[in-house]
Amino acid sequence: MEAIAFDTNGGPQVLRRVALADPAPGPGEVLIRVAYAGVNYAEAEHRRGVFGPVNGLEVPGLEVSGVVAGLGAGVDGLAVGQPVAAYLPDFGGYAELAVTRAEFVLPVPDGLDLVAAGGFGCVAPTAYGIVAAAGRLAAGETVLIHAAAGGVGSLAVQIARALGAGTLIGTVGRADKVARAEQLGYDLVLPRTGFAPAVLTATAGRGVDVVLDPVGGSVRAESLPLLAPFGRLVAFGDAAAEADLSLPLLSLWKHNRTAGGYNIGDLARRAPGLWRAHALAVLGLIAEGKVRFEVAEVVPLDEVRAVHERLDAGATVGKIVLRIAAGA
Ligand SMILES: NC(=O)c1ccc[n+]([C@@H]2O[C@H](COP(=O)([O-])OP(=O)(O)OC[C@H]3O[C@@H](n4cnc5c(N)ncnc54)[C@H](OP(=O)(O)O)[C@@H]3O)[C@@H](O)[C@H]2O)c1
């Protein structure tokens, strides 16, 4: 099979097209002929070596859509030829064939096409998990979402709205993203620079109940004091690659604050049933018409380097998927 891979950590230029042996599904696994592969910021981090140094030839890609091409021993409830969406905890999505455990494979339901399904398996459970599980959103609560126009951000705002959130505030790192984020359903979109005083002004000094933060560093540090009593800060990324917030518990209990986190890889290892429950919850919201799951761009596989350049620069908006084989 053909794939995009890298064997050196570095910039987008390390990504190259390679020919690899076709993978085979082991017990409990599903082989997928990939149609579309979602593009995630984590794949730029993987390429750069943020998750550890490269070990041989590695194929990035955390989520795909396609059709089932083979079933390992013991897999029930799926059939060869069936359209599916999948999460790949061990990467491997930028390829014509991908293998993952059956518990991370979902039949594509009516209302979701293969294009959108390609960007679902990582982003959708993450967006639901940060809002509902880690954020423990209650009806009427105010939410602050950083990287508001990104893949996760553009879905998290809709899920929060669907689950009954009150005021939804987003921040974006570039002025040209404000208008785009405003279309997603935020009540207020702020440029990242100077967001903290602006959030306090917008909430009449009360602050927010939930902060969803994939940026980290100074953004995390400035967000924590914005929590209203019993508010929750959910850390789920460190795109800024700055030193992370560290603090004694004293500053949490003295101000009725909670700091927590979300990590889909840990969930996949320790509680895969929750990945599935969260993914199905999003499918339920889509079926009810409460969430629109849309892909902003479909990009040919040969343009993967250009997409990664934009990821590195923080210049993407919405969800991007790579077209691997549209008719798979
Ligand atoms: N913990 C988990 O399990 C999990 C799962 C999925 C995703 N994530 C994290 O969630 C975040 C969103 O993921 P995504 O794939 O949907 O990406 P995305 O939001 O579409 O793109 C990443 C965004 O991060 C922001 N950013 C802030 N500082 C940046 C910097 N120095 N360089 C580049 N971008 C920067 C940019 O938005 P602004 O211009 O608005 O700042 C950029 O658009 C990422 O941080 C990702 O690692 C975590």
Short mmCIF file of C-alpha atoms and ligand atoms in Angstrom, two decimals:
data_model
loop_
_atom_site.label_atom_id
_atom_site.label_comp_id
_atom_site.label_asym_id
_atom_site.label_seq_id
_atom_site.Cartn_x
_atom_site.Cartn_y
_atom_site.Cartn_z
CA MET A 1 0.00 0.00 0.00
CA GLU A 2 0.97 3.67 -0.37
CA ALA A 3 1.25 5.87 2.68
CA ILE A 4 2.66 9.15 3.93
CA ALA A 5 5.39 8.53 6.50
CA PHE A 6 8.45 10.02 8.16
CA ASP A 7 11.62 8.51 9.61
CA THR A 8 13.15 11.73 10.92
CA ASN A 9 11.52 14.22 13.25
CA GLY A 10 11.27 17.69 11.79
CA GLY A 11 9.24 20.06 9.65
CA PRO A 12 6.65 19.12 7.02
CA GLN A 13 9.42 18.27 4.54
CA VAL A 14 10.09 15.01 6.45
CA LEU A 15 6.71 13.71 5.26
CA ARG A 16 7.09 11.58 2.15
CA ARG A 17 5.16 9.05 0.12
CA VAL A 18 6.28 5.47 0.74
CA ALA A 19 5.26 1.97 -0.32
CA LEU A 20 4.64 -0.37 2.61
CA ALA A 21 3.50 -3.95 3.00
CA ASP A 22 -0.27 -4.23 3.38
CA PRO A 23 -1.18 -4.61 7.06
CA ALA A 24 -3.31 -7.52 8.26
CA PRO A 25 -5.81 -7.38 11.12
CA GLY A 26 -4.86 -9.34 14.23
CA PRO A 27 -7.36 -10.78 16.70
CA GLY A 28 -9.94 -8.15 17.67
CA GLU A 29 -8.78 -5.78 14.92
CA VAL A 30 -10.34 -4.33 11.79
CA LEU A 31 -8.60 -3.58 8.48
CA ILE A 32 -9.98 -0.44 6.81
CA ARG A 33 -9.52 0.63 3.19
CA VAL A 34 -9.15 4.32 3.87
CA ALA A 35 -11.20 6.90 2.00
CA TYR A 36 -10.43 10.04 4.05
CA ALA A 37 -7.97 10.70 6.86
CA GLY A 38 -8.59 13.52 9.31
CA VAL A 39 -5.82 16.03 9.93
CA ASN A 40 -5.14 16.80 13.60
CA TYR A 41 -2.75 19.19 15.29
CA ALA A 42 -1.42 16.16 17.20
CA GLU A 43 -0.06 14.81 13.90
CA ALA A 44 2.17 17.87 13.52
CA GLU A 45 3.33 17.25 17.10
CA HIS A 46 3.91 13.55 16.28
CA ARG A 47 5.99 14.55 13.23
CA ARG A 48 8.04 17.03 15.28
CA GLY A 49 8.79 14.40 17.95
CA VAL A 50 6.71 15.91 20.75
CA PHE A 51 5.47 12.41 21.68
CA GLY A 52 9.00 10.97 21.59
CA PRO A 53 11.70 10.39 18.98
CA VAL A 54 10.75 8.66 15.76
CA ASN A 55 11.20 4.89 15.77
CA GLY A 56 11.71 3.67 12.18
CA LEU A 57 9.17 4.61 9.55
CA GLU A 58 6.06 6.09 11.17
CA VAL A 59 2.72 6.81 9.48
CA PRO A 60 0.82 9.67 11.13
CA GLY A 61 -2.96 9.91 11.29
CA LEU A 62 -5.36 9.46 14.21
CA GLU A 63 -8.70 9.07 12.45
CA VAL A 64 -10.06 7.74 9.17
CA SER A 65 -13.16 6.82 7.27
CA GLY A 66 -13.37 4.05 4.72
CA VAL A 67 -14.79 0.60 4.26
CA VAL A 68 -14.03 -2.54 6.19
CA ALA A 69 -11.50 -4.58 4.20
CA GLY A 70 -10.90 -7.40 6.67
CA LEU A 71 -11.82 -8.61 10.13
CA GLY A 72 -9.53 -10.20 12.70
CA ALA A 73 -10.57 -13.20 14.76
CA GLY A 74 -13.29 -12.48 17.27
CA VAL A 75 -14.68 -9.31 15.67
CA ASP A 76 -18.49 -9.26 15.58
CA GLY A 77 -20.98 -6.70 14.36
CA LEU A 78 -19.00 -5.41 11.37
CA ALA A 79 -18.94 -6.70 7.80
CA VAL A 80 -16.46 -6.44 4.94
CA GLY A 81 -17.50 -3.56 2.67
CA GLN A 82 -19.29 -1.64 5.43
CA PRO A 83 -18.56 2.13 5.61
CA VAL A 84 -16.95 3.02 8.94
CA ALA A 85 -15.35 5.83 10.93
CA ALA A 86 -12.45 4.94 13.20
CA TYR A 87 -10.00 6.23 15.76
CA LEU A 88 -6.39 5.03 15.48
CA PRO A 89 -4.71 5.34 18.89
CA ASP A 90 -1.42 4.15 17.41
CA PHE A 91 -1.58 6.43 14.35
CA GLY A 92 -1.39 5.08 10.78
CA GLY A 93 -4.23 6.98 9.10
CA TYR A 94 -2.34 8.65 6.22
CA ALA A 95 -2.37 5.38 4.31
CA GLU A 96 -4.46 3.35 1.88
CA LEU A 97 -5.03 0.69 4.56
CA ALA A 98 -5.24 1.14 8.32
CA VAL A 99 -5.73 -1.26 11.23
CA THR A 100 -7.30 -0.51 14.57
CA ARG A 101 -9.09 -2.35 17.38
CA ALA A 102 -12.75 -3.08 16.70
CA GLU A 103 -13.87 -1.04 19.71
CA PHE A 104 -12.65 2.11 17.90
CA VAL A 105 -14.64 1.43 14.73
CA LEU A 106 -18.17 2.73 14.19
CA PRO A 107 -20.50 2.12 11.24
CA VAL A 108 -21.12 5.44 9.44
CA PRO A 109 -24.74 6.31 10.17
CA ASP A 110 -27.21 8.14 7.94
CA GLY A 111 -26.54 11.84 8.20
CA LEU A 112 -22.75 11.53 8.12
CA ASP A 113 -20.96 11.08 4.81
CA LEU A 114 -17.56 9.44 4.37
CA VAL A 115 -15.87 12.86 4.07
CA ALA A 116 -17.10 14.04 7.47
CA ALA A 117 -16.61 10.57 8.95
CA GLY A 118 -12.92 10.88 8.07
CA GLY A 119 -12.55 13.67 10.61
CA PHE A 120 -14.70 12.15 13.34
CA GLY A 121 -12.86 9.42 15.24
CA CYS A 122 -10.47 11.59 17.23
CA VAL A 123 -12.12 15.01 17.16
CA ALA A 124 -15.70 14.10 18.03
CA PRO A 125 -15.05 12.04 21.19
CA THR A 126 -12.49 14.62 22.26
CA ALA A 127 -14.90 17.53 21.86
CA TYR A 128 -17.58 15.63 23.78
CA GLY A 129 -15.16 14.41 26.43
CA ILE A 130 -13.76 17.85 27.24
CA VAL A 131 -17.21 19.44 27.49
CA ALA A 132 -19.26 16.73 29.17
CA ALA A 133 -16.83 14.42 31.00
CA ALA A 134 -13.81 16.53 31.98
CA GLY A 135 -15.67 19.87 31.92
CA ARG A 136 -18.80 18.39 33.56
CA LEU A 137 -20.86 21.10 31.92
CA ALA A 138 -24.17 21.87 33.63
CA ALA A 139 -27.08 23.70 32.03
CA GLY A 140 -26.72 27.44 31.96
CA GLU A 141 -22.98 27.49 32.63
CA THR A 142 -20.56 29.86 30.92
CA VAL A 143 -17.77 28.29 28.86
CA LEU A 144 -14.51 29.75 27.55
CA ILE A 145 -13.03 27.82 24.60
CA HIS A 146 -9.50 28.55 23.36
CA ALA A 147 -8.53 27.79 19.73
CA ALA A 148 -12.23 28.39 19.14
CA ALA A 149 -12.18 28.02 15.35
CA GLY A 150 -10.09 24.83 15.22
CA GLY A 151 -11.20 21.28 14.59
CA VAL A 152 -11.99 20.51 18.23
CA GLY A 153 -13.10 24.06 19.05
CA SER A 154 -15.61 24.31 16.23
CA LEU A 155 -17.32 21.13 17.44
CA ALA A 156 -16.98 21.73 21.19
CA VAL A 157 -18.96 24.97 20.94
CA GLN A 158 -21.86 23.16 19.28
CA ILE A 159 -21.80 20.31 21.79
CA ALA A 160 -21.73 22.77 24.69
CA ARG A 161 -24.72 24.60 23.19
CA ALA A 162 -26.57 21.33 22.63
CA LEU A 163 -25.95 20.32 26.27
CA GLY A 164 -27.51 23.55 27.51
CA ALA A 165 -24.56 25.89 28.05
CA GLY A 166 -25.23 29.53 28.81
CA THR A 167 -22.79 32.08 27.43
CA LEU A 168 -20.13 30.65 25.11
CA ILE A 169 -16.93 32.68 24.68
CA GLY A 170 -14.16 31.74 22.25
CA THR A 171 -10.63 33.00 21.74
CA VAL A 172 -8.59 32.81 18.54
CA GLY A 173 -4.93 33.43 17.86
CA ARG A 174 -5.36 35.41 14.63
CA ALA A 175 -7.66 38.29 13.82
CA ASP A 176 -8.77 36.66 10.56
CA LYS A 177 -10.34 33.79 12.53
CA VAL A 178 -12.75 35.97 14.52
CA ALA A 179 -15.43 36.17 11.85
CA ARG A 180 -15.17 32.47 11.12
CA ALA A 181 -15.54 31.55 14.79
CA GLU A 182 -18.51 33.90 15.18
CA GLN A 183 -20.42 31.77 12.64
CA LEU A 184 -19.99 28.69 14.84
CA GLY A 185 -22.38 29.83 17.55
CA TYR A 186 -20.21 31.64 20.09
CA ASP A 187 -21.85 34.54 21.89
CA LEU A 188 -18.52 36.36 21.90
CA VAL A 189 -15.22 35.75 20.09
CA LEU A 190 -12.10 37.48 21.36
CA PRO A 191 -8.58 37.79 20.00
CA ARG A 192 -6.25 35.82 22.31
CA THR A 193 -4.20 38.89 23.14
CA GLY A 194 -5.79 40.56 26.16
CA PHE A 195 -8.53 37.92 26.49
CA ALA A 196 -8.51 37.72 30.31
CA PRO A 197 -9.71 41.25 31.12
CA ALA A 198 -12.15 41.05 28.20
CA VAL A 199 -13.68 37.84 29.63
CA LEU A 200 -14.09 39.46 33.03
CA THR A 201 -15.75 42.48 31.43
CA ALA A 202 -18.07 40.25 29.40
CA THR A 203 -19.11 38.28 32.50
CA ALA A 204 -19.52 41.34 34.74
CA GLY A 205 -16.53 40.20 36.81
CA ARG A 206 -17.93 36.73 37.62
CA GLY A 207 -15.71 34.73 35.29
CA VAL A 208 -16.58 31.43 33.64
CA ASP A 209 -17.62 27.97 34.83
CA VAL A 210 -15.56 25.96 32.37
CA VAL A 211 -12.36 26.71 30.44
CA LEU A 212 -11.38 24.36 27.60
CA ASP A 213 -7.68 24.92 26.91
CA PRO A 214 -5.55 23.21 24.24
CA VAL A 215 -3.03 26.08 24.09
CA GLY A 216 -1.30 25.97 27.48
CA GLY A 217 1.55 28.11 28.77
CA SER A 218 0.61 31.70 29.49
CA VAL A 219 -2.92 31.13 28.17
CA ARG A 220 -3.48 28.42 30.80
CA ALA A 221 -1.98 30.61 33.52
CA GLU A 222 -4.21 33.56 32.58
CA SER A 223 -7.29 31.33 32.32
CA LEU A 224 -7.21 29.76 35.77
CA PRO A 225 -8.04 32.97 37.66
CA LEU A 226 -11.05 33.45 35.37
CA LEU A 227 -12.86 30.51 36.98
CA ALA A 228 -16.03 31.36 38.87
CA PRO A 229 -16.50 29.47 42.17
CA PHE A 230 -16.39 25.69 41.49
CA GLY A 231 -15.30 26.35 37.93
CA ARG A 232 -13.26 23.72 36.02
CA LEU A 233 -10.24 24.28 33.81
CA VAL A 234 -9.74 21.44 31.34
CA ALA A 235 -6.22 21.18 29.90
CA PHE A 236 -6.16 19.03 26.76
CA GLY A 237 -3.18 20.26 24.76
CA ASP A 238 -0.16 22.51 24.78
CA ALA A 239 -0.05 23.89 21.26
CA ALA A 240 1.86 26.95 22.42
CA ALA A 241 4.72 24.68 23.54
CA GLU A 242 5.44 27.01 26.44
CA ALA A 243 6.28 25.93 29.99
CA ASP A 244 3.07 24.59 31.49
CA LEU A 245 1.24 25.91 34.50
CA SER A 246 2.41 24.43 37.79
CA LEU A 247 0.89 25.44 41.05
CA PRO A 248 0.38 24.30 44.63
CA LEU A 249 -3.06 22.90 45.50
CA LEU A 250 -3.35 25.79 47.91
CA SER A 251 -4.22 28.18 45.11
CA LEU A 252 -7.00 25.84 43.97
CA TRP A 253 -8.78 25.25 47.25
CA LYS A 254 -8.34 28.83 48.40
CA HIS A 255 -10.33 29.95 45.35
CA ASN A 256 -12.80 27.07 44.82
CA ARG A 257 -11.14 26.11 41.52
CA THR A 258 -10.63 22.76 39.84
CA ALA A 259 -7.93 22.02 37.28
CA GLY A 260 -8.26 18.80 35.27
CA GLY A 261 -7.48 17.28 31.95
CA TYR A 262 -8.51 15.13 29.04
CA ASN A 263 -6.42 12.74 26.97
CA ILE A 264 -7.92 10.47 24.33
CA GLY A 265 -4.89 8.16 24.21
CA ASP A 266 -5.15 7.44 27.91
CA LEU A 267 -8.89 6.86 27.51
CA ALA A 268 -8.22 4.42 24.66
CA ARG A 269 -5.81 2.44 26.82
CA ARG A 270 -7.73 2.48 30.11
CA ALA A 271 -11.40 3.06 29.29
CA PRO A 272 -12.10 2.39 25.60
CA GLY A 273 -15.79 2.06 26.37
CA LEU A 274 -15.83 5.76 27.19
CA TRP A 275 -14.33 6.58 23.76
CA ARG A 276 -17.25 4.70 22.25
CA ALA A 277 -19.85 6.23 24.55
CA HIS A 278 -18.64 9.74 23.76
CA ALA A 279 -18.47 9.07 20.01
CA LEU A 280 -22.02 7.67 20.07
CA ALA A 281 -23.22 10.67 22.07
CA VAL A 282 -21.99 12.98 19.30
CA LEU A 283 -23.64 10.81 16.64
CA GLY A 284 -26.84 11.13 18.68
CA LEU A 285 -26.57 14.94 18.69
CA ILE A 286 -25.95 14.92 14.93
CA ALA A 287 -28.99 12.69 14.39
CA GLU A 288 -31.12 15.06 16.49
CA GLY A 289 -29.96 17.98 14.34
CA LYS A 290 -28.34 19.67 17.34
CA VAL A 291 -24.79 19.45 15.99
CA ARG A 292 -23.59 19.95 12.40
CA PHE A 293 -20.44 17.98 11.77
CA GLU A 294 -18.79 19.65 8.81
CA VAL A 295 -15.42 19.44 7.14
CA ALA A 296 -13.93 22.78 6.14
CA GLU A 297 -11.50 21.46 3.52
CA VAL A 298 -10.81 18.24 1.64
CA VAL A 299 -7.17 18.19 0.54
CA PRO A 300 -5.46 15.74 -1.84
CA LEU A 301 -2.92 13.52 -0.12
CA ASP A 302 -0.10 14.98 -2.21
CA GLU A 303 -0.67 18.35 -0.51
CA VAL A 304 -0.07 16.97 2.99
CA ARG A 305 3.14 18.99 3.47
CA ALA A 306 1.35 22.26 2.72
CA VAL A 307 -1.39 21.36 5.22
CA HIS A 308 1.21 20.60 7.89
CA GLU A 309 2.90 23.95 7.20
CA ARG A 310 -0.41 25.64 7.93
CA LEU A 311 -0.89 23.51 11.07
CA ASP A 312 2.55 24.52 12.34
CA ALA A 313 1.71 28.17 11.71
CA GLY A 314 -1.68 27.92 13.45
CA ALA A 315 -3.21 29.02 10.16
CA THR A 316 -5.96 26.41 9.70
CA VAL A 317 -9.63 26.85 10.52
CA GLY A 318 -12.18 24.10 11.05
CA LYS A 319 -11.64 20.46 10.24
CA ILE A 320 -9.42 19.35 7.35
CA VAL A 321 -9.40 15.86 5.87
CA LEU A 322 -7.01 14.28 3.38
CA ARG A 323 -8.53 12.47 0.41
CA ILE A 324 -6.83 9.08 0.26
CA ALA A 325 -9.20 7.23 -2.11
CA ALA A 326 -12.58 8.91 -2.33
CA GLY A 327 -14.43 5.90 -3.61
CA ALA A 328 -12.97 3.38 -1.17
N1 LIG B 1 -5.89 15.69 24.79
C1 LIG B 1 -6.43 15.06 23.77
O1 LIG B 1 -6.82 13.91 23.87
C2 LIG B 1 -6.58 15.78 22.47
C3 LIG B 1 -7.28 15.20 21.40
C4 LIG B 1 -7.43 15.93 20.23
C5 LIG B 1 -6.87 17.20 20.14
N2 LIG B 1 -6.16 17.70 21.19
C6 LIG B 1 -5.58 19.03 21.14
O2 LIG B 1 -6.62 19.91 20.85
C7 LIG B 1 -6.12 21.00 20.10
C8 LIG B 1 -6.96 21.16 18.89
O3 LIG B 1 -6.72 20.07 18.02
P1 LIG B 1 -7.13 20.17 16.49
O4 LIG B 1 -6.52 18.99 15.82
O5 LIG B 1 -8.57 20.42 16.38
O6 LIG B 1 -6.29 21.44 16.01
P2 LIG B 1 -6.83 22.89 15.62
O7 LIG B 1 -7.50 23.51 16.78
O8 LIG B 1 -7.57 22.79 14.34
O9 LIG B 1 -5.43 23.59 15.34
C9 LIG B 1 -4.59 23.91 16.42
C10 LIG B 1 -4.84 25.35 16.88
O10 LIG B 1 -4.05 25.61 18.01
C11 LIG B 1 -3.88 27.00 18.13
N3 LIG B 1 -2.50 27.33 18.50
C12 LIG B 1 -2.15 28.00 19.63
N4 LIG B 1 -0.85 28.17 19.68
C13 LIG B 1 -0.32 27.60 18.57
C14 LIG B 1 1.00 27.48 18.08
N5 LIG B 1 2.06 27.95 18.74
N6 LIG B 1 1.17 26.85 16.90
C15 LIG B 1 0.12 26.35 16.23
N7 LIG B 1 -1.16 26.45 16.66
C16 LIG B 1 -1.38 27.07 17.83
C17 LIG B 1 -4.27 27.61 16.77
O11 LIG B 1 -5.54 28.23 16.95
P3 LIG B 1 -5.61 29.80 17.33
O12 LIG B 1 -5.07 30.51 16.13
O13 LIG B 1 -7.01 30.06 17.59
O14 LIG B 1 -4.72 29.92 18.53
C18 LIG B 1 -4.42 26.40 15.89
O15 LIG B 1 -5.33 26.62 14.86
C19 LIG B 1 -4.65 20.71 19.83
O16 LIG B 1 -3.85 21.39 20.78
C20 LIG B 1 -4.57 19.23 20.04
O17 LIG B 1 -3.27 18.79 20.43
C21 LIG B 1 -6.00 17.02 22.33
#
